[in-house]
């Protein structure tokens, strides 16, 4: 938690613990995890495979119930899916029998509310999908499907957007394009974003902070403020500053500097408020 930070967090994770009960025994996925995310901040979460990144994100969304601890949004405890929290999954999850327009309208049908057509058209133009409303998912590329998923999530105007490694299955060029798109959308209409990724470079390009989790059971071990101004160009990714930051985070993850027996308290590096 940002105990020394005067601004009240938008989203807070308090001593989040998650135990999965399996046939082979209990599995502790998260252990007293603590994290604050400020309003209109982009925070990426990285860590070793299986460290609980997705479990943490799904707990933030209200889709996974914690075994102990809590997640709070604007001081309100999250007990289930929340209208102010949108989520983009690893797969676009578009319904194959519905065209693009019908897929975007689907959440509104479930809620029994009317969509803001003007806002949706703005988003479609922003992501380059204007005129594709009658197309079915099979007629769209992987990148276009993920753009549609982002539009669907943002169409509800959530104050928090959670993204669970949404570009991991895309080729490198499309992934870079999607990273620029996310930043452009955020610059156009800033919202609070928590982004899960296995790519340290992607995390640095997108984020105001990169948070590193320990190996399972997941706890927040370190955070790295990202000091580069926005908008960010791809050229900045070739600089020594980005190389050094990437290498420092990578050494934490693969070099063993962040271990399973690390202290629960967060260590802040390169400046920033202590937790």
PDB file of C-alpha atoms in Angstrom:
ATOM      1  CA  UNK A   1       0.000   0.000   0.000  1.00  0.00           C
ATOM      2  CA  UNK A   2       1.128   3.569  -0.568  1.00  0.00           C
ATOM      3  CA  UNK A   3       0.950   4.461   3.105  1.00  0.00           C
ATOM      4  CA  UNK A   4       2.955   7.599   2.577  1.00  0.00           C
ATOM      5  CA  UNK A   5       0.912   8.791  -0.378  1.00  0.00           C
ATOM      6  CA  UNK A   6      -1.636  11.510   0.377  1.00  0.00           C
ATOM      7  CA  UNK A   7      -3.955  10.589  -2.488  1.00  0.00           C
ATOM      8  CA  UNK A   8      -6.572   7.992  -1.667  1.00  0.00           C
ATOM      9  CA  UNK A   9      -6.174   4.972  -3.985  1.00  0.00           C
ATOM     10  CA  UNK A  10      -8.780   4.216  -6.606  1.00  0.00           C
ATOM     11  CA  UNK A  11      -8.336   0.463  -6.216  1.00  0.00           C
ATOM     12  CA  UNK A  12      -6.880  -1.220  -3.164  1.00  0.00           C
ATOM     13  CA  UNK A  13      -5.876  -4.812  -2.453  1.00  0.00           C
ATOM     14  CA  UNK A  14      -5.748  -5.574   1.250  1.00  0.00           C
ATOM     15  CA  UNK A  15      -4.009  -8.726   2.555  1.00  0.00           C
ATOM     16  CA  UNK A  16      -5.449 -10.681  -0.369  1.00  0.00           C
ATOM     17  CA  UNK A  17      -5.100 -14.426   0.175  1.00  0.00           C
ATOM     18  CA  UNK A  18      -6.404 -17.088  -2.186  1.00  0.00           C
ATOM     19  CA  UNK A  19      -6.350 -20.839  -1.551  1.00  0.00           C
ATOM     20  CA  UNK A  20      -7.491 -23.267  -4.231  1.00  0.00           C
ATOM     21  CA  UNK A  21      -8.827 -26.561  -2.884  1.00  0.00           C
ATOM     22  CA  UNK A  22      -7.819 -29.285  -5.331  1.00  0.00           C
ATOM     23  CA  UNK A  23      -7.988 -33.085  -5.395  1.00  0.00           C
ATOM     24  CA  UNK A  24      -4.267 -33.261  -4.674  1.00  0.00           C
ATOM     25  CA  UNK A  25      -4.407 -30.758  -1.804  1.00  0.00           C
ATOM     26  CA  UNK A  26      -4.691 -27.064  -1.067  1.00  0.00           C
ATOM     27  CA  UNK A  27      -2.786 -24.599  -3.263  1.00  0.00           C
ATOM     28  CA  UNK A  28      -1.896 -21.176  -1.853  1.00  0.00           C
ATOM     29  CA  UNK A  29      -1.940 -18.835  -4.858  1.00  0.00           C
ATOM     30  CA  UNK A  30      -1.868 -15.437  -3.109  1.00  0.00           C
ATOM     31  CA  UNK A  31      -0.521 -14.723   0.364  1.00  0.00           C
ATOM     32  CA  UNK A  32      -1.424 -11.423   2.065  1.00  0.00           C
ATOM     33  CA  UNK A  33      -0.954  -9.480  -1.171  1.00  0.00           C
ATOM     34  CA  UNK A  34      -1.059  -5.679  -0.831  1.00  0.00           C
ATOM     35  CA  UNK A  35      -1.394  -3.188  -3.676  1.00  0.00           C
ATOM     36  CA  UNK A  36      -2.768   0.306  -4.280  1.00  0.00           C
ATOM     37  CA  UNK A  37      -3.595   1.704  -7.710  1.00  0.00           C
ATOM     38  CA  UNK A  38      -4.213   5.423  -8.041  1.00  0.00           C
ATOM     39  CA  UNK A  39      -6.905   6.970 -10.233  1.00  0.00           C
ATOM     40  CA  UNK A  40      -5.978   7.229 -13.942  1.00  0.00           C
ATOM     41  CA  UNK A  41      -2.769   5.286 -13.351  1.00  0.00           C
ATOM     42  CA  UNK A  42      -1.559   2.418 -15.534  1.00  0.00           C
ATOM     43  CA  UNK A  43       0.034  -0.336 -13.456  1.00  0.00           C
ATOM     44  CA  UNK A  44       1.475  -3.488 -14.993  1.00  0.00           C
ATOM     45  CA  UNK A  45       1.968  -6.653 -12.955  1.00  0.00           C
ATOM     46  CA  UNK A  46       4.758  -9.044 -13.876  1.00  0.00           C
ATOM     47  CA  UNK A  47       6.302 -12.076 -12.225  1.00  0.00           C
ATOM     48  CA  UNK A  48       7.310 -15.707 -12.697  1.00  0.00           C
ATOM     49  CA  UNK A  49       4.900 -18.058 -14.437  1.00  0.00           C
ATOM     50  CA  UNK A  50       2.300 -19.346 -11.988  1.00  0.00           C
ATOM     51  CA  UNK A  51       2.893 -16.597  -9.420  1.00  0.00           C
ATOM     52  CA  UNK A  52      -0.775 -15.615  -9.189  1.00  0.00           C
ATOM     53  CA  UNK A  53      -0.984 -12.638 -11.570  1.00  0.00           C
ATOM     54  CA  UNK A  54      -4.257 -13.737 -13.151  1.00  0.00           C
ATOM     55  CA  UNK A  55      -5.662 -14.831  -9.782  1.00  0.00           C
ATOM     56  CA  UNK A  56      -4.932 -11.340  -8.446  1.00  0.00           C
ATOM     57  CA  UNK A  57      -6.543  -9.649 -11.446  1.00  0.00           C
ATOM     58  CA  UNK A  58      -9.653 -11.813 -11.323  1.00  0.00           C
ATOM     59  CA  UNK A  59      -9.940 -11.109  -7.605  1.00  0.00           C
ATOM     60  CA  UNK A  60      -9.812  -7.380  -8.411  1.00  0.00           C
ATOM     61  CA  UNK A  61     -12.657  -7.874 -10.879  1.00  0.00           C
ATOM     62  CA  UNK A  62     -14.837  -9.678  -8.359  1.00  0.00           C
ATOM     63  CA  UNK A  63     -14.887 -12.834 -10.500  1.00  0.00           C
ATOM     64  CA  UNK A  64     -12.794 -14.773  -7.950  1.00  0.00           C
ATOM     65  CA  UNK A  65     -13.698 -14.725  -4.272  1.00  0.00           C
ATOM     66  CA  UNK A  66     -10.735 -14.318  -1.962  1.00  0.00           C
ATOM     67  CA  UNK A  67     -10.110 -16.770   0.867  1.00  0.00           C
ATOM     68  CA  UNK A  68      -9.083 -13.842   3.072  1.00  0.00           C
ATOM     69  CA  UNK A  69      -8.497 -10.124   2.677  1.00  0.00           C
ATOM     70  CA  UNK A  70     -10.393  -7.791   0.392  1.00  0.00           C
ATOM     71  CA  UNK A  71     -10.377  -5.614  -2.710  1.00  0.00           C
ATOM     72  CA  UNK A  72     -11.855  -2.117  -2.435  1.00  0.00           C
ATOM     73  CA  UNK A  73     -12.911   0.320  -5.150  1.00  0.00           C
ATOM     74  CA  UNK A  74     -13.242   3.933  -3.983  1.00  0.00           C
ATOM     75  CA  UNK A  75     -13.439   2.554  -0.458  1.00  0.00           C
ATOM     76  CA  UNK A  76     -16.230   0.086  -1.308  1.00  0.00           C
ATOM     77  CA  UNK A  77     -15.521  -3.603  -0.837  1.00  0.00           C
ATOM     78  CA  UNK A  78     -15.776  -5.653  -4.031  1.00  0.00           C
ATOM     79  CA  UNK A  79     -17.927  -8.734  -3.460  1.00  0.00           C
ATOM     80  CA  UNK A  80     -18.708  -9.645  -7.091  1.00  0.00           C
ATOM     81  CA  UNK A  81     -18.626  -8.261 -10.643  1.00  0.00           C
ATOM     82  CA  UNK A  82     -18.867  -4.467 -10.482  1.00  0.00           C
ATOM     83  CA  UNK A  83     -20.274  -2.091 -13.144  1.00  0.00           C
ATOM     84  CA  UNK A  84     -17.312   0.276 -12.698  1.00  0.00           C
ATOM     85  CA  UNK A  85     -14.776  -2.469 -13.455  1.00  0.00           C
ATOM     86  CA  UNK A  86     -14.249  -3.690 -17.021  1.00  0.00           C
ATOM     87  CA  UNK A  87     -12.037  -6.602 -18.003  1.00  0.00           C
ATOM     88  CA  UNK A  88     -10.290  -7.701 -21.191  1.00  0.00           C
ATOM     89  CA  UNK A  89      -9.257 -11.359 -21.171  1.00  0.00           C
ATOM     90  CA  UNK A  90      -6.373 -13.227 -22.818  1.00  0.00           C
ATOM     91  CA  UNK A  91      -8.773 -14.216 -25.594  1.00  0.00           C
ATOM     92  CA  UNK A  92     -11.232 -11.791 -27.167  1.00  0.00           C
ATOM     93  CA  UNK A  93     -14.140 -14.107 -26.267  1.00  0.00           C
ATOM     94  CA  UNK A  94     -16.398 -12.739 -28.994  1.00  0.00           C
ATOM     95  CA  UNK A  95     -19.540 -14.788 -29.594  1.00  0.00           C
ATOM     96  CA  UNK A  96     -18.999 -16.413 -33.010  1.00  0.00           C
ATOM     97  CA  UNK A  97     -22.680 -16.283 -34.002  1.00  0.00           C
ATOM     98  CA  UNK A  98     -22.920 -12.530 -33.381  1.00  0.00           C
ATOM     99  CA  UNK A  99     -21.463  -9.805 -35.567  1.00  0.00           C
ATOM    100  CA  UNK A 100     -19.245  -7.083 -34.136  1.00  0.00           C
ATOM    101  CA  UNK A 101     -22.091  -4.689 -33.306  1.00  0.00           C
ATOM    102  CA  UNK A 102     -24.086  -7.441 -31.595  1.00  0.00           C
ATOM    103  CA  UNK A 103     -21.042  -8.528 -29.570  1.00  0.00           C
ATOM    104  CA  UNK A 104     -20.507  -4.986 -28.307  1.00  0.00           C
ATOM    105  CA  UNK A 105     -24.207  -4.674 -27.474  1.00  0.00           C
ATOM    106  CA  UNK A 106     -24.275  -7.972 -25.563  1.00  0.00           C
ATOM    107  CA  UNK A 107     -23.312  -6.580 -22.110  1.00  0.00           C
ATOM    108  CA  UNK A 108     -26.044  -3.957 -22.406  1.00  0.00           C
ATOM    109  CA  UNK A 109     -28.604  -6.659 -23.230  1.00  0.00           C
ATOM    110  CA  UNK A 110     -27.575  -8.535 -20.087  1.00  0.00           C
ATOM    111  CA  UNK A 111     -27.897  -5.381 -17.979  1.00  0.00           C
ATOM    112  CA  UNK A 112     -31.137  -4.322 -19.671  1.00  0.00           C
ATOM    113  CA  UNK A 113     -29.759  -0.862 -20.476  1.00  0.00           C
ATOM    114  CA  UNK A 114     -29.326   1.167 -23.640  1.00  0.00           C
ATOM    115  CA  UNK A 115     -25.819   1.602 -25.053  1.00  0.00           C
ATOM    116  CA  UNK A 116     -24.362   5.038 -25.716  1.00  0.00           C
ATOM    117  CA  UNK A 117     -24.165   4.773 -29.511  1.00  0.00           C
ATOM    118  CA  UNK A 118     -22.168   7.977 -29.885  1.00  0.00           C
ATOM    119  CA  UNK A 119     -19.533   6.779 -27.418  1.00  0.00           C
ATOM    120  CA  UNK A 120     -19.322   3.350 -29.074  1.00  0.00           C
ATOM    121  CA  UNK A 121     -18.902   4.908 -32.522  1.00  0.00           C
ATOM    122  CA  UNK A 122     -16.140   7.112 -31.128  1.00  0.00           C
ATOM    123  CA  UNK A 123     -14.374   4.037 -29.750  1.00  0.00           C
ATOM    124  CA  UNK A 124     -14.772   2.122 -33.015  1.00  0.00           C
ATOM    125  CA  UNK A 125     -13.244   5.026 -34.913  1.00  0.00           C
ATOM    126  CA  UNK A 126     -10.467   5.272 -32.350  1.00  0.00           C
ATOM    127  CA  UNK A 127      -9.468   1.628 -32.773  1.00  0.00           C
ATOM    128  CA  UNK A 128      -9.942   1.556 -36.547  1.00  0.00           C
ATOM    129  CA  UNK A 129     -13.045  -0.656 -36.599  1.00  0.00           C
ATOM    130  CA  UNK A 130     -15.572   1.825 -37.938  1.00  0.00           C
ATOM    131  CA  UNK A 131     -17.527   0.144 -40.733  1.00  0.00           C
ATOM    132  CA  UNK A 132     -16.863  -3.390 -39.465  1.00  0.00           C
ATOM    133  CA  UNK A 133     -20.022  -3.663 -37.368  1.00  0.00           C
ATOM    134  CA  UNK A 134     -21.583  -6.293 -39.628  1.00  0.00           C
ATOM    135  CA  UNK A 135     -18.511  -8.535 -39.631  1.00  0.00           C
ATOM    136  CA  UNK A 136     -18.414 -11.790 -37.651  1.00  0.00           C
ATOM    137  CA  UNK A 137     -15.408 -12.772 -35.504  1.00  0.00           C
ATOM    138  CA  UNK A 138     -14.218 -15.308 -38.100  1.00  0.00           C
ATOM    139  CA  UNK A 139     -13.899 -12.416 -40.561  1.00  0.00           C
ATOM    140  CA  UNK A 140     -11.626 -10.410 -38.260  1.00  0.00           C
ATOM    141  CA  UNK A 141      -7.920 -10.829 -37.559  1.00  0.00           C
ATOM    142  CA  UNK A 142      -6.692 -11.578 -34.045  1.00  0.00           C
ATOM    143  CA  UNK A 143      -5.703  -7.966 -33.524  1.00  0.00           C
ATOM    144  CA  UNK A 144      -9.085  -6.729 -34.737  1.00  0.00           C
ATOM    145  CA  UNK A 145     -10.855  -9.140 -32.379  1.00  0.00           C
ATOM    146  CA  UNK A 146      -8.863  -7.815 -29.428  1.00  0.00           C
ATOM    147  CA  UNK A 147      -9.659  -4.249 -30.484  1.00  0.00           C
ATOM    148  CA  UNK A 148     -13.317  -5.215 -30.472  1.00  0.00           C
ATOM    149  CA  UNK A 149     -12.919  -6.695 -26.980  1.00  0.00           C
ATOM    150  CA  UNK A 150     -11.392  -3.419 -25.772  1.00  0.00           C
ATOM    151  CA  UNK A 151     -14.288  -1.457 -27.283  1.00  0.00           C
ATOM    152  CA  UNK A 152     -16.767  -3.806 -25.616  1.00  0.00           C
ATOM    153  CA  UNK A 153     -15.098  -3.308 -22.229  1.00  0.00           C
ATOM    154  CA  UNK A 154     -14.830   0.475 -22.587  1.00  0.00           C
ATOM    155  CA  UNK A 155     -18.347   0.866 -23.993  1.00  0.00           C
ATOM    156  CA  UNK A 156     -19.688   0.497 -20.439  1.00  0.00           C
ATOM    157  CA  UNK A 157     -17.523   3.455 -19.354  1.00  0.00           C
ATOM    158  CA  UNK A 158     -15.806   1.661 -16.448  1.00  0.00           C
ATOM    159  CA  UNK A 159     -13.614   3.695 -14.146  1.00  0.00           C
ATOM    160  CA  UNK A 160     -11.181   0.743 -13.913  1.00  0.00           C
ATOM    161  CA  UNK A 161     -10.061  -1.469 -16.796  1.00  0.00           C
ATOM    162  CA  UNK A 162      -8.359  -4.782 -16.010  1.00  0.00           C
ATOM    163  CA  UNK A 163      -6.390  -6.423 -18.826  1.00  0.00           C
ATOM    164  CA  UNK A 164      -5.237 -10.048 -18.486  1.00  0.00           C
ATOM    165  CA  UNK A 165      -2.353 -10.398 -20.951  1.00  0.00           C
ATOM    166  CA  UNK A 166      -4.659  -9.491 -23.843  1.00  0.00           C
ATOM    167  CA  UNK A 167      -1.948  -9.378 -26.527  1.00  0.00           C
ATOM    168  CA  UNK A 168       0.087 -12.474 -25.661  1.00  0.00           C
ATOM    169  CA  UNK A 169      -1.187 -14.484 -28.642  1.00  0.00           C
ATOM    170  CA  UNK A 170      -0.505 -11.743 -31.201  1.00  0.00           C
ATOM    171  CA  UNK A 171       2.576 -11.437 -33.406  1.00  0.00           C
ATOM    172  CA  UNK A 172       5.186  -8.906 -32.318  1.00  0.00           C
ATOM    173  CA  UNK A 173       4.214  -6.214 -34.836  1.00  0.00           C
ATOM    174  CA  UNK A 174       0.515  -6.398 -33.975  1.00  0.00           C
ATOM    175  CA  UNK A 175       1.387  -6.443 -30.278  1.00  0.00           C
ATOM    176  CA  UNK A 176       3.382  -3.224 -30.622  1.00  0.00           C
ATOM    177  CA  UNK A 177       0.483  -1.682 -32.521  1.00  0.00           C
ATOM    178  CA  UNK A 178      -1.927  -2.674 -29.752  1.00  0.00           C
ATOM    179  CA  UNK A 179       0.379  -1.242 -27.085  1.00  0.00           C
ATOM    180  CA  UNK A 180       0.410   2.103 -28.877  1.00  0.00           C
ATOM    181  CA  UNK A 181      -3.365   1.904 -29.232  1.00  0.00           C
ATOM    182  CA  UNK A 182      -3.887   1.351 -25.504  1.00  0.00           C
ATOM    183  CA  UNK A 183      -1.719   4.371 -24.723  1.00  0.00           C
ATOM    184  CA  UNK A 184      -3.560   6.499 -27.297  1.00  0.00           C
ATOM    185  CA  UNK A 185      -6.955   5.524 -25.869  1.00  0.00           C
ATOM    186  CA  UNK A 186      -5.699   6.260 -22.353  1.00  0.00           C
ATOM    187  CA  UNK A 187      -4.343   9.663 -23.402  1.00  0.00           C
ATOM    188  CA  UNK A 188      -7.681  10.415 -25.075  1.00  0.00           C
ATOM    189  CA  UNK A 189      -9.797   9.374 -22.068  1.00  0.00           C
ATOM    190  CA  UNK A 190      -7.625   8.453 -19.054  1.00  0.00           C
ATOM    191  CA  UNK A 191      -8.928   5.594 -16.946  1.00  0.00           C
ATOM    192  CA  UNK A 192      -7.351   3.407 -14.295  1.00  0.00           C
ATOM    193  CA  UNK A 193      -5.723   0.363 -15.893  1.00  0.00           C
ATOM    194  CA  UNK A 194      -4.185  -2.752 -14.347  1.00  0.00           C
ATOM    195  CA  UNK A 195      -2.340  -4.754 -16.978  1.00  0.00           C
ATOM    196  CA  UNK A 196      -1.039  -8.324 -16.644  1.00  0.00           C
ATOM    197  CA  UNK A 197       1.811  -9.288 -18.956  1.00  0.00           C
ATOM    198  CA  UNK A 198       4.767 -11.639 -19.308  1.00  0.00           C
ATOM    199  CA  UNK A 199       6.594  -9.015 -21.392  1.00  0.00           C
ATOM    200  CA  UNK A 200       8.729  -6.634 -19.350  1.00  0.00           C
ATOM    201  CA  UNK A 201       9.169  -4.367 -22.375  1.00  0.00           C
ATOM    202  CA  UNK A 202       5.398  -4.161 -22.824  1.00  0.00           C
ATOM    203  CA  UNK A 203       4.983  -3.339 -19.136  1.00  0.00           C
ATOM    204  CA  UNK A 204       7.546  -0.530 -19.349  1.00  0.00           C
ATOM    205  CA  UNK A 205       6.068   0.938 -22.528  1.00  0.00           C
ATOM    206  CA  UNK A 206       2.536   1.064 -21.126  1.00  0.00           C
ATOM    207  CA  UNK A 207       2.895   1.742 -17.432  1.00  0.00           C
ATOM    208  CA  UNK A 208       3.389   4.403 -14.828  1.00  0.00           C
ATOM    209  CA  UNK A 209       4.556   1.625 -12.484  1.00  0.00           C
ATOM    210  CA  UNK A 210       5.660  -1.973 -12.930  1.00  0.00           C
ATOM    211  CA  UNK A 211       4.832  -4.225  -9.981  1.00  0.00           C
ATOM    212  CA  UNK A 212       6.768  -7.471  -9.490  1.00  0.00           C
ATOM    213  CA  UNK A 213       5.189 -10.456  -7.734  1.00  0.00           C
ATOM    214  CA  UNK A 214       7.097 -13.173  -5.898  1.00  0.00           C
ATOM    215  CA  UNK A 215       6.892 -16.800  -7.032  1.00  0.00           C
ATOM    216  CA  UNK A 216       3.788 -18.565  -5.731  1.00  0.00           C
ATOM    217  CA  UNK A 217       2.338 -17.737  -3.304  1.00  0.00           C
ATOM    218  CA  UNK A 218       2.113 -14.318  -4.898  1.00  0.00           C
ATOM    219  CA  UNK A 219       2.937 -11.197  -2.929  1.00  0.00           C
ATOM    220  CA  UNK A 220       3.943  -7.760  -4.140  1.00  0.00           C
ATOM    221  CA  UNK A 221       7.704  -7.717  -3.736  1.00  0.00           C
ATOM    222  CA  UNK A 222       8.947  -4.676  -5.659  1.00  0.00           C
ATOM    223  CA  UNK A 223       7.690  -1.828  -7.765  1.00  0.00           C
ATOM    224  CA  UNK A 224       9.481   0.207 -10.397  1.00  0.00           C
ATOM    225  CA  UNK A 225       8.222   3.685 -11.308  1.00  0.00           C
ATOM    226  CA  UNK A 226       8.505   4.264 -15.069  1.00  0.00           C
ATOM    227  CA  UNK A 227       9.811   7.839 -15.535  1.00  0.00           C
ATOM    228  CA  UNK A 228       9.459   8.239 -19.296  1.00  0.00           C
ATOM    229  CA  UNK A 229       7.092  10.974 -20.548  1.00  0.00           C
ATOM    230  CA  UNK A 230       4.030  10.285 -22.681  1.00  0.00           C
ATOM    231  CA  UNK A 231       3.292   9.753 -25.462  1.00  0.00           C
ATOM    232  CA  UNK A 232       6.035   7.151 -25.739  1.00  0.00           C
ATOM    233  CA  UNK A 233       7.630   6.243 -29.031  1.00  0.00           C
ATOM    234  CA  UNK A 234       9.074   2.881 -29.984  1.00  0.00           C
ATOM    235  CA  UNK A 235      12.463   4.585 -30.254  1.00  0.00           C
ATOM    236  CA  UNK A 236      12.559   5.051 -26.487  1.00  0.00           C
ATOM    237  CA  UNK A 237      12.555   1.262 -26.088  1.00  0.00           C
ATOM    238  CA  UNK A 238      16.061   1.173 -27.595  1.00  0.00           C
ATOM    239  CA  UNK A 239      17.558   3.568 -25.051  1.00  0.00           C
ATOM    240  CA  UNK A 240      19.996   2.631 -22.300  1.00  0.00           C
ATOM    241  CA  UNK A 241      17.522   3.776 -19.655  1.00  0.00           C
ATOM    242  CA  UNK A 242      14.900   1.297 -20.829  1.00  0.00           C
ATOM    243  CA  UNK A 243      17.527  -1.435 -21.205  1.00  0.00           C
ATOM    244  CA  UNK A 244      18.718  -0.912 -17.623  1.00  0.00           C
ATOM    245  CA  UNK A 245      15.169  -0.899 -16.252  1.00  0.00           C
ATOM    246  CA  UNK A 246      14.256  -4.013 -18.240  1.00  0.00           C
ATOM    247  CA  UNK A 247      17.351  -5.812 -17.037  1.00  0.00           C
ATOM    248  CA  UNK A 248      16.730  -4.877 -13.398  1.00  0.00           C
ATOM    249  CA  UNK A 249      13.172  -6.243 -13.518  1.00  0.00           C
ATOM    250  CA  UNK A 250      14.289  -9.331 -15.411  1.00  0.00           C
ATOM    251  CA  UNK A 251      16.967 -10.081 -12.833  1.00  0.00           C
ATOM    252  CA  UNK A 252      14.328  -9.832 -10.106  1.00  0.00           C
ATOM    253  CA  UNK A 253      12.173 -12.407 -11.884  1.00  0.00           C
ATOM    254  CA  UNK A 254      14.619 -14.860 -13.466  1.00  0.00           C
ATOM    255  CA  UNK A 255      17.735 -14.060 -11.449  1.00  0.00           C
ATOM    256  CA  UNK A 256      16.255 -15.109  -8.137  1.00  0.00           C
ATOM    257  CA  UNK A 257      16.396 -11.722  -6.426  1.00  0.00           C
ATOM    258  CA  UNK A 258      12.675 -11.987  -5.651  1.00  0.00           C
ATOM    259  CA  UNK A 259      12.186 -15.313  -3.916  1.00  0.00           C
ATOM    260  CA  UNK A 260       9.230 -17.153  -2.438  1.00  0.00           C
ATOM    261  CA  UNK A 261      10.540 -16.350   1.040  1.00  0.00           C
ATOM    262  CA  UNK A 262      10.763 -12.630   0.405  1.00  0.00           C
ATOM    263  CA  UNK A 263       9.361 -10.352   3.085  1.00  0.00           C
ATOM    264  CA  UNK A 264       5.707  -9.408   2.528  1.00  0.00           C
ATOM    265  CA  UNK A 265       6.482  -5.699   2.731  1.00  0.00           C
ATOM    266  CA  UNK A 266       7.032  -3.961  -0.605  1.00  0.00           C
ATOM    267  CA  UNK A 267      10.421  -2.566  -1.523  1.00  0.00           C
ATOM    268  CA  UNK A 268      10.353   0.560  -3.693  1.00  0.00           C
ATOM    269  CA  UNK A 269      13.265   1.216  -6.024  1.00  0.00           C
ATOM    270  CA  UNK A 270      14.226   4.164  -8.214  1.00  0.00           C
ATOM    271  CA  UNK A 271      12.295   6.545  -5.999  1.00  0.00           C
ATOM    272  CA  UNK A 272       8.584   6.542  -5.227  1.00  0.00           C
ATOM    273  CA  UNK A 273       6.624   6.369  -2.007  1.00  0.00           C
ATOM    274  CA  UNK A 274       7.468   3.558   0.420  1.00  0.00           C
ATOM    275  CA  UNK A 275       4.900   0.862   1.151  1.00  0.00           C
TER     276      UNK A 275
END
